[in-house]
XYZ file of C-alpha atoms in Angstrom:
775
model
C 97.686 -144.813 -102.793
C 99.209 -141.527 -104.016
C 99.339 -138.287 -102.066
C 101.119 -135.753 -104.262
C 98.428 -133.058 -104.463
C 98.340 -130.091 -102.112
C 95.242 -129.869 -99.939
C 93.179 -126.813 -100.766
C 89.500 -126.127 -100.180
C 88.677 -124.896 -103.702
C 91.547 -126.078 -105.866
C 93.334 -129.225 -106.970
C 96.993 -128.226 -106.917
C 100.033 -130.088 -108.285
C 103.374 -128.488 -107.515
C 106.368 -129.792 -109.427
C 106.156 -131.942 -112.554
C 106.503 -135.676 -111.972
C 106.062 -137.673 -115.208
C 105.174 -140.812 -113.226
C 101.990 -139.091 -112.028
C 101.107 -137.487 -115.339
C 98.415 -139.945 -116.462
C 96.716 -139.605 -113.072
C 96.891 -135.824 -113.320
C 95.445 -135.862 -116.826
C 92.367 -137.551 -115.339
C 92.107 -135.325 -112.274
C 92.520 -132.060 -114.192
C 89.855 -132.874 -116.784
C 87.268 -130.302 -117.852
C 83.721 -130.685 -119.153
C 80.479 -128.794 -119.645
C 77.871 -131.489 -120.270
C 78.248 -131.397 -124.062
C 81.982 -131.982 -124.358
C 85.042 -132.523 -122.264
C 88.721 -133.326 -122.330
C 91.468 -134.706 -120.161
C 94.094 -132.437 -118.626
C 96.457 -132.846 -121.574
C 99.138 -130.290 -122.376
C 98.594 -127.822 -125.212
C 102.196 -128.131 -126.389
C 103.823 -131.344 -127.579
C 104.458 -134.007 -124.935
C 106.415 -137.095 -125.985
C 106.084 -138.823 -122.608
C 103.337 -141.212 -121.585
C 99.966 -139.583 -122.123
C 96.339 -140.470 -122.868
C 95.011 -137.865 -125.261
C 91.301 -137.487 -124.695
C 88.638 -135.177 -126.148
C 85.037 -136.363 -125.924
C 81.689 -135.276 -127.363
C 78.528 -136.235 -125.476
C 76.335 -138.800 -127.211
C 78.821 -139.582 -130.002
C 79.944 -143.200 -129.996
C 81.166 -146.096 -132.093
C 80.004 -149.746 -131.928
C 83.383 -151.463 -131.683
C 83.001 -155.126 -132.676
C 83.127 -157.361 -129.624
C 86.341 -159.317 -129.213
C 85.663 -162.733 -127.661
C 87.040 -166.236 -127.912
C 83.657 -167.802 -128.556
C 80.161 -166.617 -129.327
C 76.882 -167.356 -127.569
C 73.313 -166.753 -128.631
C 72.178 -163.375 -127.365
C 75.747 -162.107 -127.111
C 76.170 -158.388 -127.933
C 77.789 -157.814 -131.294
C 79.644 -154.699 -130.180
C 80.851 -152.647 -127.239
C 79.769 -149.015 -127.583
C 82.525 -146.497 -126.965
C 82.530 -142.772 -126.518
C 85.146 -141.742 -129.011
C 88.324 -139.833 -128.581
C 87.406 -136.883 -130.794
C 89.393 -134.148 -132.536
C 92.048 -132.401 -130.474
C 91.458 -128.638 -130.674
C 93.618 -127.523 -127.718
C 96.956 -128.138 -129.488
C 99.535 -125.326 -129.680
C 102.952 -126.678 -130.594
C 105.857 -124.449 -129.612
C 109.441 -124.417 -130.915
C 112.202 -122.256 -129.451
C 115.130 -121.711 -131.794
C 114.141 -124.845 -133.700
C 113.704 -127.088 -130.665
C 110.325 -128.446 -129.491
C 109.014 -127.293 -126.157
C 108.386 -130.734 -124.634
C 108.239 -131.311 -120.886
C 109.371 -134.900 -121.409
C 112.768 -133.608 -122.571
C 113.054 -130.199 -120.878
C 114.159 -129.350 -117.394
C 111.232 -127.753 -115.566
C 111.088 -125.401 -112.594
C 108.190 -123.732 -110.762
C 105.715 -126.141 -112.317
C 102.151 -125.556 -111.129
C 99.001 -127.240 -112.364
C 95.805 -125.994 -110.766
C 92.148 -126.905 -111.250
C 89.998 -124.089 -109.906
C 86.734 -125.803 -108.995
C 84.947 -122.644 -107.874
C 85.322 -120.999 -111.286
C 85.766 -124.063 -113.479
C 89.094 -123.523 -115.204
C 92.507 -125.174 -115.554
C 95.703 -123.176 -114.999
C 99.236 -124.367 -115.705
C 102.496 -122.462 -115.251
C 106.130 -123.504 -115.509
C 109.607 -122.437 -116.438
C 111.467 -124.684 -118.868
C 115.084 -125.000 -119.890
C 115.461 -126.587 -123.327
C 118.487 -128.587 -124.391
C 119.655 -125.666 -126.549
C 119.903 -123.574 -123.386
C 116.859 -121.398 -124.017
C 114.744 -120.671 -120.954
C 111.061 -119.813 -121.253
C 108.206 -119.162 -118.874
C 104.817 -120.541 -119.923
C 101.312 -119.889 -118.631
C 98.196 -121.662 -119.923
C 94.613 -121.081 -118.802
C 91.622 -122.784 -120.342
C 87.956 -123.494 -119.757
C 84.945 -125.061 -121.442
C 82.062 -122.635 -121.336
C 79.126 -123.762 -119.189
C 76.591 -121.234 -120.557
C 77.745 -121.767 -124.168
C 78.662 -125.475 -124.226
C 79.903 -125.499 -127.829
C 82.790 -123.165 -126.945
C 86.151 -123.630 -125.286
C 88.893 -121.057 -124.827
C 92.636 -121.036 -124.091
C 94.967 -118.203 -123.132
C 98.543 -119.408 -123.671
C 101.636 -117.273 -123.164
C 105.385 -117.760 -123.642
C 108.036 -115.402 -122.232
C 111.757 -115.509 -123.004
C 113.775 -115.558 -119.773
C 117.525 -115.735 -120.387
C 118.140 -114.735 -123.987
C 116.475 -113.623 -127.180
C 115.035 -116.343 -129.365
C 112.867 -117.240 -132.324
C 109.541 -118.875 -131.548
C 107.589 -120.972 -134.000
C 103.969 -121.400 -132.896
C 101.555 -123.904 -134.469
C 97.919 -123.920 -133.335
C 96.053 -126.868 -134.875
C 92.989 -129.094 -134.986
C 93.722 -132.812 -135.315
C 90.933 -135.328 -135.882
C 93.321 -138.132 -136.878
C 93.018 -139.716 -133.427
C 92.541 -143.208 -132.020
C 90.984 -144.722 -128.924
C 93.436 -146.471 -126.635
C 90.751 -149.112 -126.008
C 90.061 -149.836 -129.686
C 89.562 -153.601 -129.946
C 91.248 -153.872 -133.336
C 93.480 -150.751 -133.289
C 91.026 -149.183 -135.712
C 90.544 -145.478 -136.237
C 86.900 -144.510 -135.959
C 86.766 -141.157 -137.781
C 86.591 -140.341 -141.501
C 87.123 -136.902 -142.957
C 84.051 -135.140 -144.376
C 85.328 -131.611 -144.854
C 88.143 -129.316 -143.846
C 89.117 -125.735 -144.474
C 91.914 -123.537 -143.241
C 92.649 -119.853 -143.511
C 94.934 -117.442 -141.694
C 93.948 -117.442 -138.039
C 91.366 -120.212 -138.229
C 90.527 -123.698 -139.432
C 87.926 -126.435 -139.102
C 87.728 -130.189 -139.584
C 84.411 -132.009 -139.981
C 84.663 -135.748 -139.427
C 82.109 -138.559 -139.320
C 82.123 -141.721 -137.254
C 82.223 -145.037 -139.033
C 79.002 -147.094 -138.811
C 77.051 -144.637 -136.634
C 77.682 -141.665 -138.984
C 77.706 -138.941 -136.367
C 79.185 -135.744 -137.789
C 81.286 -133.482 -135.587
C 82.791 -130.178 -136.593
C 85.815 -129.014 -134.620
C 87.211 -125.583 -135.250
C 89.781 -123.107 -134.008
C 90.205 -119.363 -134.259
C 93.093 -117.564 -132.619
C 94.529 -114.123 -132.003
C 98.128 -113.199 -131.169
C 99.397 -110.534 -128.765
C 102.936 -109.324 -128.161
C 103.523 -107.633 -124.836
C 99.792 -107.012 -124.527
C 99.239 -105.606 -128.038
C 97.303 -107.386 -130.779
C 99.568 -108.219 -133.724
C 99.052 -109.828 -137.110
C 101.964 -112.195 -137.809
C 102.540 -113.745 -141.186
C 100.668 -117.033 -141.040
C 101.490 -120.218 -142.910
C 98.515 -122.560 -143.316
C 98.803 -126.314 -143.585
C 96.455 -129.232 -144.005
C 96.616 -132.978 -144.267
C 94.144 -135.788 -143.642
C 91.804 -134.776 -140.798
C 94.212 -132.016 -139.765
C 94.549 -128.261 -140.215
C 97.042 -125.810 -138.733
C 98.504 -122.330 -138.841
C 102.141 -121.570 -138.079
C 104.047 -118.353 -137.570
C 107.500 -117.302 -136.429
C 108.402 -114.352 -134.252
C 111.586 -113.039 -132.687
C 111.397 -112.276 -128.976
C 113.802 -110.356 -126.776
C 114.365 -111.229 -123.108
C 111.167 -110.672 -121.103
C 109.044 -110.311 -124.244
C 105.784 -112.177 -123.830
C 103.847 -113.743 -126.681
C 100.194 -114.567 -125.905
C 97.771 -116.637 -127.982
C 94.036 -116.606 -127.339
C 92.624 -119.670 -129.008
C 88.908 -120.413 -129.266
C 87.571 -123.881 -129.944
C 84.151 -124.851 -131.269
C 82.718 -128.383 -131.191
C 79.487 -128.894 -133.151
C 77.633 -132.221 -133.285
C 75.008 -133.580 -135.669
C 73.032 -134.486 -132.558
C 71.960 -130.813 -132.595
C 72.344 -129.606 -136.191
C 71.710 -130.988 -139.702
C 74.831 -132.538 -141.127
C 74.981 -130.059 -143.991
C 75.081 -127.230 -141.433
C 77.961 -128.524 -139.327
C 80.754 -126.652 -141.120
C 78.923 -123.323 -141.313
C 77.711 -123.587 -137.715
C 81.276 -124.254 -136.548
C 82.411 -121.073 -138.271
C 79.518 -119.105 -136.745
C 80.327 -120.272 -133.224
C 84.005 -119.418 -133.660
C 83.150 -115.910 -134.861
C 80.736 -115.481 -131.964
C 83.383 -116.601 -129.467
C 86.015 -114.257 -130.856
C 83.552 -111.363 -130.914
C 82.744 -111.872 -127.236
C 86.373 -112.369 -126.358
C 88.108 -114.438 -123.730
C 87.361 -112.174 -120.767
C 83.598 -111.870 -121.324
C 83.223 -115.586 -122.043
C 85.138 -116.301 -118.854
C 83.045 -113.928 -116.732
C 79.829 -115.541 -117.964
C 81.339 -118.962 -117.303
C 82.234 -117.998 -113.717
C 78.711 -116.669 -113.160
C 77.226 -119.957 -114.339
C 79.457 -121.890 -111.947
C 78.464 -119.557 -109.107
C 74.820 -120.543 -109.662
C 75.691 -124.218 -109.629
C 77.654 -123.910 -106.394
C 74.807 -121.906 -104.870
C 72.603 -125.014 -104.884
C 75.166 -127.802 -104.573
C 78.066 -126.644 -102.402
C 79.028 -128.525 -99.263
C 81.138 -126.745 -96.660
C 83.297 -128.492 -94.041
C 85.032 -126.444 -91.365
C 88.107 -128.060 -89.826
C 89.129 -130.712 -92.384
C 90.723 -129.433 -95.586
C 91.271 -132.919 -97.068
C 87.613 -133.818 -96.630
C 86.530 -130.404 -97.954
C 88.662 -130.720 -101.068
C 87.402 -134.249 -101.616
C 83.695 -133.453 -101.550
C 84.041 -130.357 -103.709
C 86.025 -132.317 -106.295
C 83.222 -134.872 -106.454
C 80.499 -132.226 -106.750
C 82.526 -130.330 -109.370
C 82.894 -133.406 -111.558
C 79.195 -134.282 -111.291
C 78.200 -130.743 -112.254
C 80.506 -130.577 -115.277
C 79.665 -134.070 -116.544
C 75.864 -133.896 -116.734
C 73.738 -130.767 -116.987
C 70.429 -132.518 -117.666
C 69.154 -130.426 -120.569
C 69.024 -133.358 -123.022
C 67.222 -136.602 -122.135
C 69.215 -138.465 -124.784
C 72.330 -138.105 -122.638
C 73.376 -139.924 -119.496
C 76.383 -140.280 -117.211
C 79.264 -142.555 -118.149
C 81.320 -144.064 -115.316
C 84.335 -142.004 -116.411
C 82.464 -138.962 -117.713
C 84.811 -136.851 -119.844
C 87.937 -138.033 -118.032
C 88.894 -141.254 -119.832
C 87.897 -144.120 -122.102
C 87.464 -146.997 -119.662
C 83.994 -148.594 -119.584
C 83.377 -147.055 -122.996
C 81.733 -143.935 -121.613
C 78.444 -145.804 -121.722
C 75.489 -145.832 -119.336
C 75.432 -148.336 -116.466
C 73.027 -148.898 -113.573
C 75.319 -146.587 -111.611
C 73.220 -143.635 -112.802
C 70.039 -144.810 -111.118
C 71.694 -146.224 -108.004
C 74.259 -143.533 -107.238
C 73.816 -140.375 -109.331
C 70.077 -139.697 -109.343
C 69.895 -138.553 -105.675
C 72.495 -135.831 -106.297
C 70.607 -134.313 -109.207
C 67.274 -134.683 -107.395
C 68.573 -132.551 -104.537
C 70.817 -130.008 -106.255
C 69.333 -129.288 -109.691
C 66.009 -128.439 -111.270
C 63.513 -131.304 -111.019
C 63.526 -131.731 -114.803
C 67.190 -132.743 -114.697
C 66.408 -135.861 -112.646
C 63.253 -136.472 -114.682
C 65.339 -136.510 -117.842
C 67.474 -139.312 -116.403
C 64.294 -141.371 -116.014
C 62.995 -140.396 -119.456
C 66.290 -141.633 -120.911
C 65.309 -145.147 -119.825
C 61.693 -144.764 -120.928
C 62.829 -143.727 -124.415
C 64.836 -146.966 -124.553
C 62.047 -149.256 -123.329
C 61.503 -150.865 -126.734
C 65.208 -151.648 -126.974
C 65.045 -153.216 -123.498
C 62.204 -155.422 -124.711
C 64.302 -156.387 -127.743
C 67.200 -157.223 -125.394
C 64.834 -159.548 -123.527
C 63.670 -161.156 -126.757
C 67.265 -161.944 -127.739
C 67.529 -164.012 -124.554
C 64.207 -165.762 -125.128
C 61.826 -163.627 -123.062
C 58.385 -162.808 -124.435
C 55.279 -160.675 -124.013
C 57.038 -157.339 -123.602
C 59.485 -158.476 -120.904
C 62.116 -155.741 -120.643
C 65.723 -156.419 -119.706
C 67.527 -153.121 -119.519
C 71.149 -153.332 -120.646
C 74.105 -153.451 -118.308
C 75.949 -151.134 -120.684
C 74.396 -149.034 -123.396
C 74.435 -145.965 -125.559
C 71.155 -146.353 -127.416
C 69.266 -148.885 -125.292
C 70.849 -151.950 -126.887
C 73.006 -154.179 -124.695
C 76.669 -153.850 -125.578
C 78.588 -155.319 -122.644
C 81.122 -157.924 -123.694
C 81.415 -160.205 -120.671
C 78.837 -162.978 -120.527
C 78.582 -163.137 -116.733
C 77.600 -159.472 -116.777
C 75.512 -159.346 -119.947
C 73.348 -162.362 -119.143
C 73.500 -162.556 -115.376
C 73.867 -159.175 -113.668
C 70.157 -158.551 -113.979
C 69.746 -156.736 -110.671
C 70.214 -153.631 -112.863
C 66.537 -153.942 -113.788
C 65.693 -153.484 -110.134
C 67.836 -150.344 -109.897
C 65.946 -148.772 -112.792
C 62.618 -149.580 -111.129
C 63.894 -148.228 -107.807
C 64.898 -144.964 -109.487
C 61.264 -144.372 -110.446
C 60.248 -144.839 -106.803
C 63.130 -142.641 -105.601
C 62.179 -139.824 -107.975
C 58.491 -139.875 -107.046
C 59.207 -140.241 -103.328
C 61.496 -137.196 -103.402
C 59.591 -134.901 -105.749
C 56.001 -135.967 -105.116
C 55.570 -136.112 -108.917
C 53.220 -139.114 -108.949
C 52.081 -138.154 -112.427
C 55.325 -139.616 -113.741
C 53.652 -142.992 -113.289
C 51.129 -142.040 -115.992
C 52.303 -143.395 -118.344
C 56.123 -143.328 -118.299
C 56.794 -144.973 -114.963
C 54.135 -147.631 -115.360
C 55.299 -148.681 -118.818
C 58.853 -149.242 -117.581
C 57.665 -151.013 -114.421
C 55.385 -153.290 -116.437
C 58.211 -154.331 -118.758
C 60.559 -155.021 -115.850
C 57.904 -156.926 -113.862
C 57.154 -159.103 -116.867
C 60.857 -159.885 -117.047
C 61.055 -160.885 -113.375
C 57.931 -163.014 -113.727
C 59.542 -164.999 -116.539
C 63.069 -165.044 -115.114
C 62.146 -166.950 -111.933
C 61.085 -170.563 -111.952
C 59.201 -172.638 -109.428
C 61.280 -175.200 -107.535
C 59.333 -178.366 -106.760
C 62.005 -179.255 -104.231
C 61.662 -176.010 -102.310
C 58.055 -175.295 -103.185
C 59.221 -171.738 -103.761
C 60.275 -169.539 -106.662
C 64.011 -169.377 -107.305
C 66.333 -167.175 -109.385
C 69.111 -169.247 -110.943
C 72.339 -168.315 -112.718
C 72.809 -164.686 -111.718
C 75.542 -162.264 -110.695
C 74.774 -159.787 -107.932
C 76.408 -156.401 -107.358
C 79.363 -158.356 -105.953
C 81.036 -159.211 -109.247
C 83.534 -161.429 -107.425
C 80.789 -164.072 -107.681
C 79.451 -165.288 -111.032
C 76.666 -167.646 -112.077
C 75.262 -168.130 -108.579
C 71.810 -169.255 -107.571
C 69.426 -167.095 -105.556
C 71.458 -163.976 -105.027
C 69.541 -162.272 -102.224
C 69.711 -158.745 -103.607
C 68.563 -159.750 -107.100
C 65.640 -161.809 -105.783
C 64.737 -159.119 -103.274
C 64.674 -156.481 -106.020
C 62.407 -158.705 -108.105
C 59.918 -159.031 -105.258
C 60.026 -155.320 -104.489
C 59.516 -154.361 -108.152
C 56.458 -156.588 -108.444
C 54.983 -155.007 -105.308
C 55.680 -151.493 -106.523
C 54.171 -152.207 -109.936
C 50.990 -153.429 -108.235
C 50.891 -150.105 -106.352
C 51.329 -148.237 -109.634
C 48.407 -150.146 -111.117
C 46.160 -149.117 -108.221
C 47.239 -145.490 -108.629
C 46.374 -145.551 -112.334
C 43.066 -147.291 -111.735
C 41.996 -144.637 -109.207
C 43.421 -141.534 -110.856
C 43.757 -142.268 -114.579
C 41.194 -144.918 -115.358
C 40.841 -144.056 -119.054
C 44.589 -143.880 -119.589
C 44.943 -147.183 -117.747
C 42.511 -148.816 -120.171
C 44.554 -147.488 -123.081
C 47.746 -148.858 -121.539
C 46.143 -152.281 -121.029
C 45.319 -152.323 -124.726
C 48.645 -150.919 -125.858
C 50.687 -153.450 -123.915
C 48.217 -156.349 -124.154
C 48.271 -156.502 -120.365
C 46.271 -159.425 -118.964
C 45.899 -157.869 -115.546
C 44.115 -160.740 -113.794
C 46.429 -163.494 -114.985
C 49.718 -161.584 -114.831
C 49.170 -159.973 -111.441
C 48.016 -163.297 -109.967
C 51.418 -164.765 -110.847
C 53.200 -161.701 -109.481
C 51.405 -162.029 -106.167
C 52.297 -165.700 -105.965
C 55.960 -164.886 -106.616
C 55.869 -162.192 -103.930
C 54.386 -164.668 -101.476
C 56.650 -167.603 -102.276
C 60.012 -166.203 -103.397
C 62.956 -168.049 -101.895
C 65.481 -165.809 -100.128
C 68.505 -167.668 -98.707
C 68.719 -167.341 -94.916
C 71.129 -168.493 -92.242
C 69.505 -169.527 -88.978
C 72.918 -169.702 -87.363
C 73.946 -166.159 -88.254
C 70.425 -164.729 -88.497
C 71.243 -163.020 -91.792
C 70.143 -163.304 -95.388
C 72.861 -165.037 -97.369
C 74.414 -163.411 -100.389
C 73.548 -166.534 -102.367
C 73.140 -170.283 -101.985
C 76.313 -171.919 -100.714
C 77.898 -168.763 -99.360
C 78.566 -170.412 -95.988
C 80.549 -173.160 -97.742
C 83.285 -170.614 -98.273
C 86.161 -170.044 -95.877
C 85.070 -166.868 -94.097
C 88.354 -165.074 -93.410
C 87.992 -161.341 -92.664
C 89.725 -158.909 -94.975
C 91.924 -157.577 -92.165
C 93.579 -161.013 -91.986
C 94.805 -160.738 -95.590
C 98.446 -159.932 -96.271
C 98.451 -156.255 -97.402
C 100.900 -157.267 -100.122
C 98.073 -159.246 -101.736
C 95.798 -156.230 -102.041
C 94.011 -155.304 -104.191
C 93.074 -158.884 -104.914
C 91.738 -158.009 -108.374
C 95.312 -157.119 -109.344
C 97.144 -159.799 -107.330
C 94.966 -162.944 -107.448
C 93.795 -165.207 -110.236
C 90.126 -164.916 -111.156
C 89.617 -168.519 -110.088
C 90.922 -167.758 -106.610
C 88.713 -164.674 -106.301
C 85.593 -166.599 -107.318
C 86.238 -169.277 -104.700
C 86.910 -166.738 -101.960
C 84.424 -165.098 -99.619
C 85.530 -161.603 -100.548
C 82.992 -159.044 -101.634
C 83.785 -156.358 -104.187
C 81.001 -153.972 -103.165
C 77.738 -153.859 -101.207
C 75.501 -156.750 -102.266
C 73.174 -157.863 -99.486
C 73.914 -154.500 -97.894
C 72.686 -152.723 -101.034
C 69.227 -154.078 -100.238
C 69.640 -153.193 -96.563
C 70.416 -149.613 -97.607
C 67.527 -149.200 -100.022
C 64.990 -150.926 -97.797
C 66.319 -150.092 -94.338
C 62.804 -149.517 -92.979
C 62.009 -153.192 -93.589
C 64.593 -154.270 -91.002
C 64.991 -153.382 -87.351
C 68.197 -151.963 -85.905
C 69.491 -155.314 -84.649
C 68.927 -156.957 -88.008
C 70.764 -154.192 -89.872
C 73.599 -154.469 -87.363
C 73.911 -158.227 -87.826
C 74.042 -157.907 -91.596
C 76.572 -155.071 -91.512
C 78.801 -156.852 -88.997
C 78.643 -160.072 -91.021
C 79.322 -158.660 -94.506
C 81.441 -155.520 -94.108
C 84.470 -157.386 -92.655
C 84.428 -159.563 -95.797
C 84.273 -156.582 -98.173
C 87.445 -155.469 -99.955
C 85.845 -152.285 -101.358
C 87.562 -152.772 -104.706
C 84.665 -151.154 -106.510
C 84.491 -147.387 -106.394
C 80.776 -147.833 -105.635
C 81.391 -149.697 -102.391
C 82.428 -147.222 -99.661
C 79.420 -144.900 -100.012
C 76.770 -147.528 -99.153
C 78.788 -148.721 -96.188
C 79.264 -145.142 -94.985
C 75.514 -144.494 -95.017
C 74.650 -147.729 -93.247
C 77.419 -147.212 -90.686
C 76.009 -143.770 -89.882
C 72.532 -145.181 -89.358
C 73.984 -147.820 -87.051
C 75.992 -145.159 -85.154
C 79.297 -146.675 -86.252
C 80.663 -143.194 -86.701
C 84.357 -144.065 -87.062
C 83.509 -146.430 -89.891
C 81.350 -143.754 -91.529
C 84.228 -141.289 -91.536
C 86.692 -143.909 -92.801
C 84.407 -144.918 -95.662
C 83.525 -141.312 -96.484
C 87.160 -140.243 -96.812
C 87.826 -143.241 -98.984
C 85.019 -142.437 -101.408
C 85.583 -138.658 -101.352
C 89.305 -138.933 -102.094
C 89.162 -142.133 -104.143
C 90.624 -140.484 -107.244
C 92.592 -137.676 -105.617
C 94.583 -140.231 -103.599
C 94.332 -142.995 -106.244
C 93.068 -145.525 -103.696
C 92.346 -148.231 -106.270
C 95.480 -147.603 -108.330
C 93.465 -146.885 -111.488
C 92.854 -143.134 -111.668
C 95.064 -142.901 -114.751
C 92.181 -144.533 -116.680
C 89.852 -141.680 -115.682
C 87.948 -140.514 -112.625
C 85.132 -142.553 -111.102
C 82.359 -140.106 -111.954
C 79.298 -142.183 -111.089
C 80.731 -143.162 -107.712
C 81.002 -139.437 -106.984
C 77.231 -139.415 -106.746
C 77.733 -141.996 -104.024
C 80.154 -139.643 -102.275
C 77.445 -136.984 -102.151
C 75.018 -139.581 -100.776
C 77.556 -140.637 -98.135
C 77.806 -137.047 -96.954
C 74.163 -135.953 -97.058
C 72.599 -139.290 -96.089
C 75.450 -140.287 -93.786
C 76.572 -137.190 -91.881
C 73.311 -135.366 -92.579
C 71.136 -138.435 -92.030
C 68.781 -137.232 -94.786
C 65.788 -139.357 -95.787
C 62.392 -138.539 -97.301
C 59.525 -140.298 -95.538
C 55.820 -139.581 -95.795
C 56.494 -136.411 -97.812
C 58.732 -135.004 -95.082
C 62.446 -134.318 -94.968
C 63.958 -136.352 -92.134
C 67.368 -135.677 -90.588
C 69.533 -137.554 -88.087
C 72.851 -135.696 -88.354
C 76.165 -136.375 -86.681
C 79.482 -134.573 -86.976
C 82.966 -136.122 -87.129
C 85.038 -135.169 -84.097
C 87.705 -133.250 -86.041
C 85.143 -131.090 -87.868
C 83.956 -127.821 -86.342
C 80.856 -127.654 -88.530
C 79.444 -128.611 -91.889
C 76.667 -127.407 -94.145
C 74.962 -128.526 -97.324
C 72.142 -127.350 -99.542
C 69.211 -129.178 -101.081
C 66.207 -128.477 -103.270
C 62.972 -130.088 -102.143
C 59.630 -129.589 -103.876
C 60.121 -125.928 -104.865
C 61.953 -125.100 -101.644
C 65.695 -124.529 -101.253
C 67.233 -125.260 -97.868
C 70.600 -124.791 -96.266
C 71.400 -127.162 -93.392
C 74.160 -126.156 -90.960
C 75.460 -128.581 -88.297
C 77.922 -127.939 -85.491
C 78.687 -129.635 -82.173
C 75.679 -128.221 -80.357
C 72.915 -127.592 -82.861
C 71.522 -128.052 -86.333
C 70.135 -125.032 -88.156
C 67.774 -125.014 -91.112
C 67.454 -122.002 -93.420
C 64.568 -121.898 -95.868
C 65.678 -119.584 -98.669
C 62.326 -119.708 -100.485
C 58.709 -118.895 -99.654
C 57.678 -122.571 -99.705
C 56.858 -124.174 -96.334
C 58.613 -127.479 -95.580
C 57.759 -130.149 -93.005
C 60.800 -131.570 -91.225
C 61.521 -134.412 -88.841
C 64.732 -133.978 -86.816
C 65.780 -136.834 -84.545
C 62.211 -138.177 -84.817
C 60.638 -134.860 -83.731
C 58.370 -133.002 -86.212
C 58.911 -129.332 -87.088
C 57.435 -126.860 -89.550
C 59.895 -124.658 -91.402
C 58.033 -121.693 -92.828
C 59.087 -119.896 -95.978
C 61.997 -117.448 -95.732
C 62.656 -118.457 -92.143
C 65.114 -120.423 -90.058
C 64.874 -123.102 -87.396
C 67.411 -124.108 -84.772
C 67.305 -127.482 -83.039
C 69.694 -127.539 -80.103
C 71.139 -130.803 -78.976
C 74.566 -132.275 -78.441
C 75.240 -133.622 -81.908
C 76.540 -137.206 -81.997
C 80.199 -137.419 -82.999
C 82.719 -140.140 -83.660
C 85.666 -140.658 -81.349
């Protein structure tokens, strides 16, 4: 665990440059705008350890899978979001020596991510080995309202003596992914051009043939006045640059305003990429840095207006939640249903930048509550558009009749995960995708999504579950063999409770969808029966039998559902009995030892308890939590949030706060010792859930917003905002009351501590009660 960042409510602040933390900082200080993003790399040369990262949404490469042996159905590749052209580069030389913080002495170093306004600021003084001292300031942002544009304002001031600067702004597409399986470069040059003050490189990806144009245009100021230096242009493979030299006196300040444009063939014809890049650069320069920045700030103000969470009395917690919300807002904007949310977003390469079940399980609720309804709908449509690929994935594994197995990892709907125990066995992901349809409809009331999009996905998934189970003559029940649950510290187990439970629930929900279509869309339903060759009588009869006779492992002794068959054969030693020196076990133990242990990576049985809490009484939820949480090592970033929410429901308020802080500051404090690989973006959706569903106690039941809030003892108050069915609400909680402010004309029905209320449009409601608090 690291704790080198200053606590601040609206900023992430690093004071002093410590190279040992640099990779972590590059992740934490990343920027994005939904279409593109980059890590917090330096503009100038840095010869120390760094992970250069610039990413373009939707652009990927199918890197050939690297395995020791092949199995039928095995994915041929692992899709990777590519490290794209670096446009932020501005190399600086002072009297012939490179400005390089790996070799300079630095003073007054400050790196600051302003989350309120969405920009990165860096300032430092440097003493080079030739004795020259300079002061540098760099400010950059990626425009939210114009997501093809980025801008940098970079200045250098001479401090102790006159000197000659050589400045080289460049675009470099000759880049490589750190996680390339065969150390292969994935980009090929298509076109480049360079002229004084500007340059572009158009490159295409191998195999997938995406074209991306990356351009720069810059202007130079000396002591605040625009100048026109003599520029020397240069080009080589996938690279263009300008260079100029200028003599500076002491306290002279040279400032470069550099605009970047990133244009993808996902949005323009390939023969238009170069010209469109030039157009966007000209447009950016015409607007200028200040106007672009003002519009960018205004866009962020609108985002914070609907998604901000305020905590009074706990700066660390406040900083943590805003960092999570900031990253979610800059990673996915929801205006393109071909895009999704990679586990690392625009902050790193790990997990390939591909789509996992994390989106449906942990991110969807955030966008449902804080963005326009279409944003969440687009996340569902992403999966519907890939339904045929999911059916093909099922066919590769031997499933028939339109059975859909959604991929564990994907870019285009095709499975591309390269670990067999995940690819073939972690099939609970299908249940998460079905649950997301329910979650969306339950929250928005948009039942029409069922016709036809929701039904088609549910039918494919239900057909998969129907074929995936088999009937055990021994048990006289249906069983689910050879699976991996959410707890990936168990592989190839039989009858994982969560997986089997999700199968049963999906079948039930699909039967409900059928009844809805029959009553409300009878003609469409007939068309769907024909389209999908749906034998309703025969198929639903089997589903009902599975629902009735599915085997779910149960312990009479402990009165809990078991994670899987044989779980009680393990040595059940609580996590708090482990030697701290052996944590985290995924970095200290052999895989064999982990698999034989009782330790749980993340919520497994408790994932079902969270999603279906109304199916279990308080005592049952308590038994399950008290049995499984002490065995959970929380070595998945997705683990603390579920436990926080369940702990809040069970009035285990100290545990809620502990788990919340862990998820909120997971990356800021580097809890899992892996932030250098990138931030855990999808788990940040879980952080939002932990806050709103934990501290706020938010649920949607019977078309009503339900709240059971509590407030941590050290907090004075907290507030959050949500959208709900055309209404926008602010909820404010302190020690003595909870207040609801309806900022729209739409009436909303509430339930607060099991008591019903009506909140009229443009009105407020105060419910006075001593709010529960932890110790």
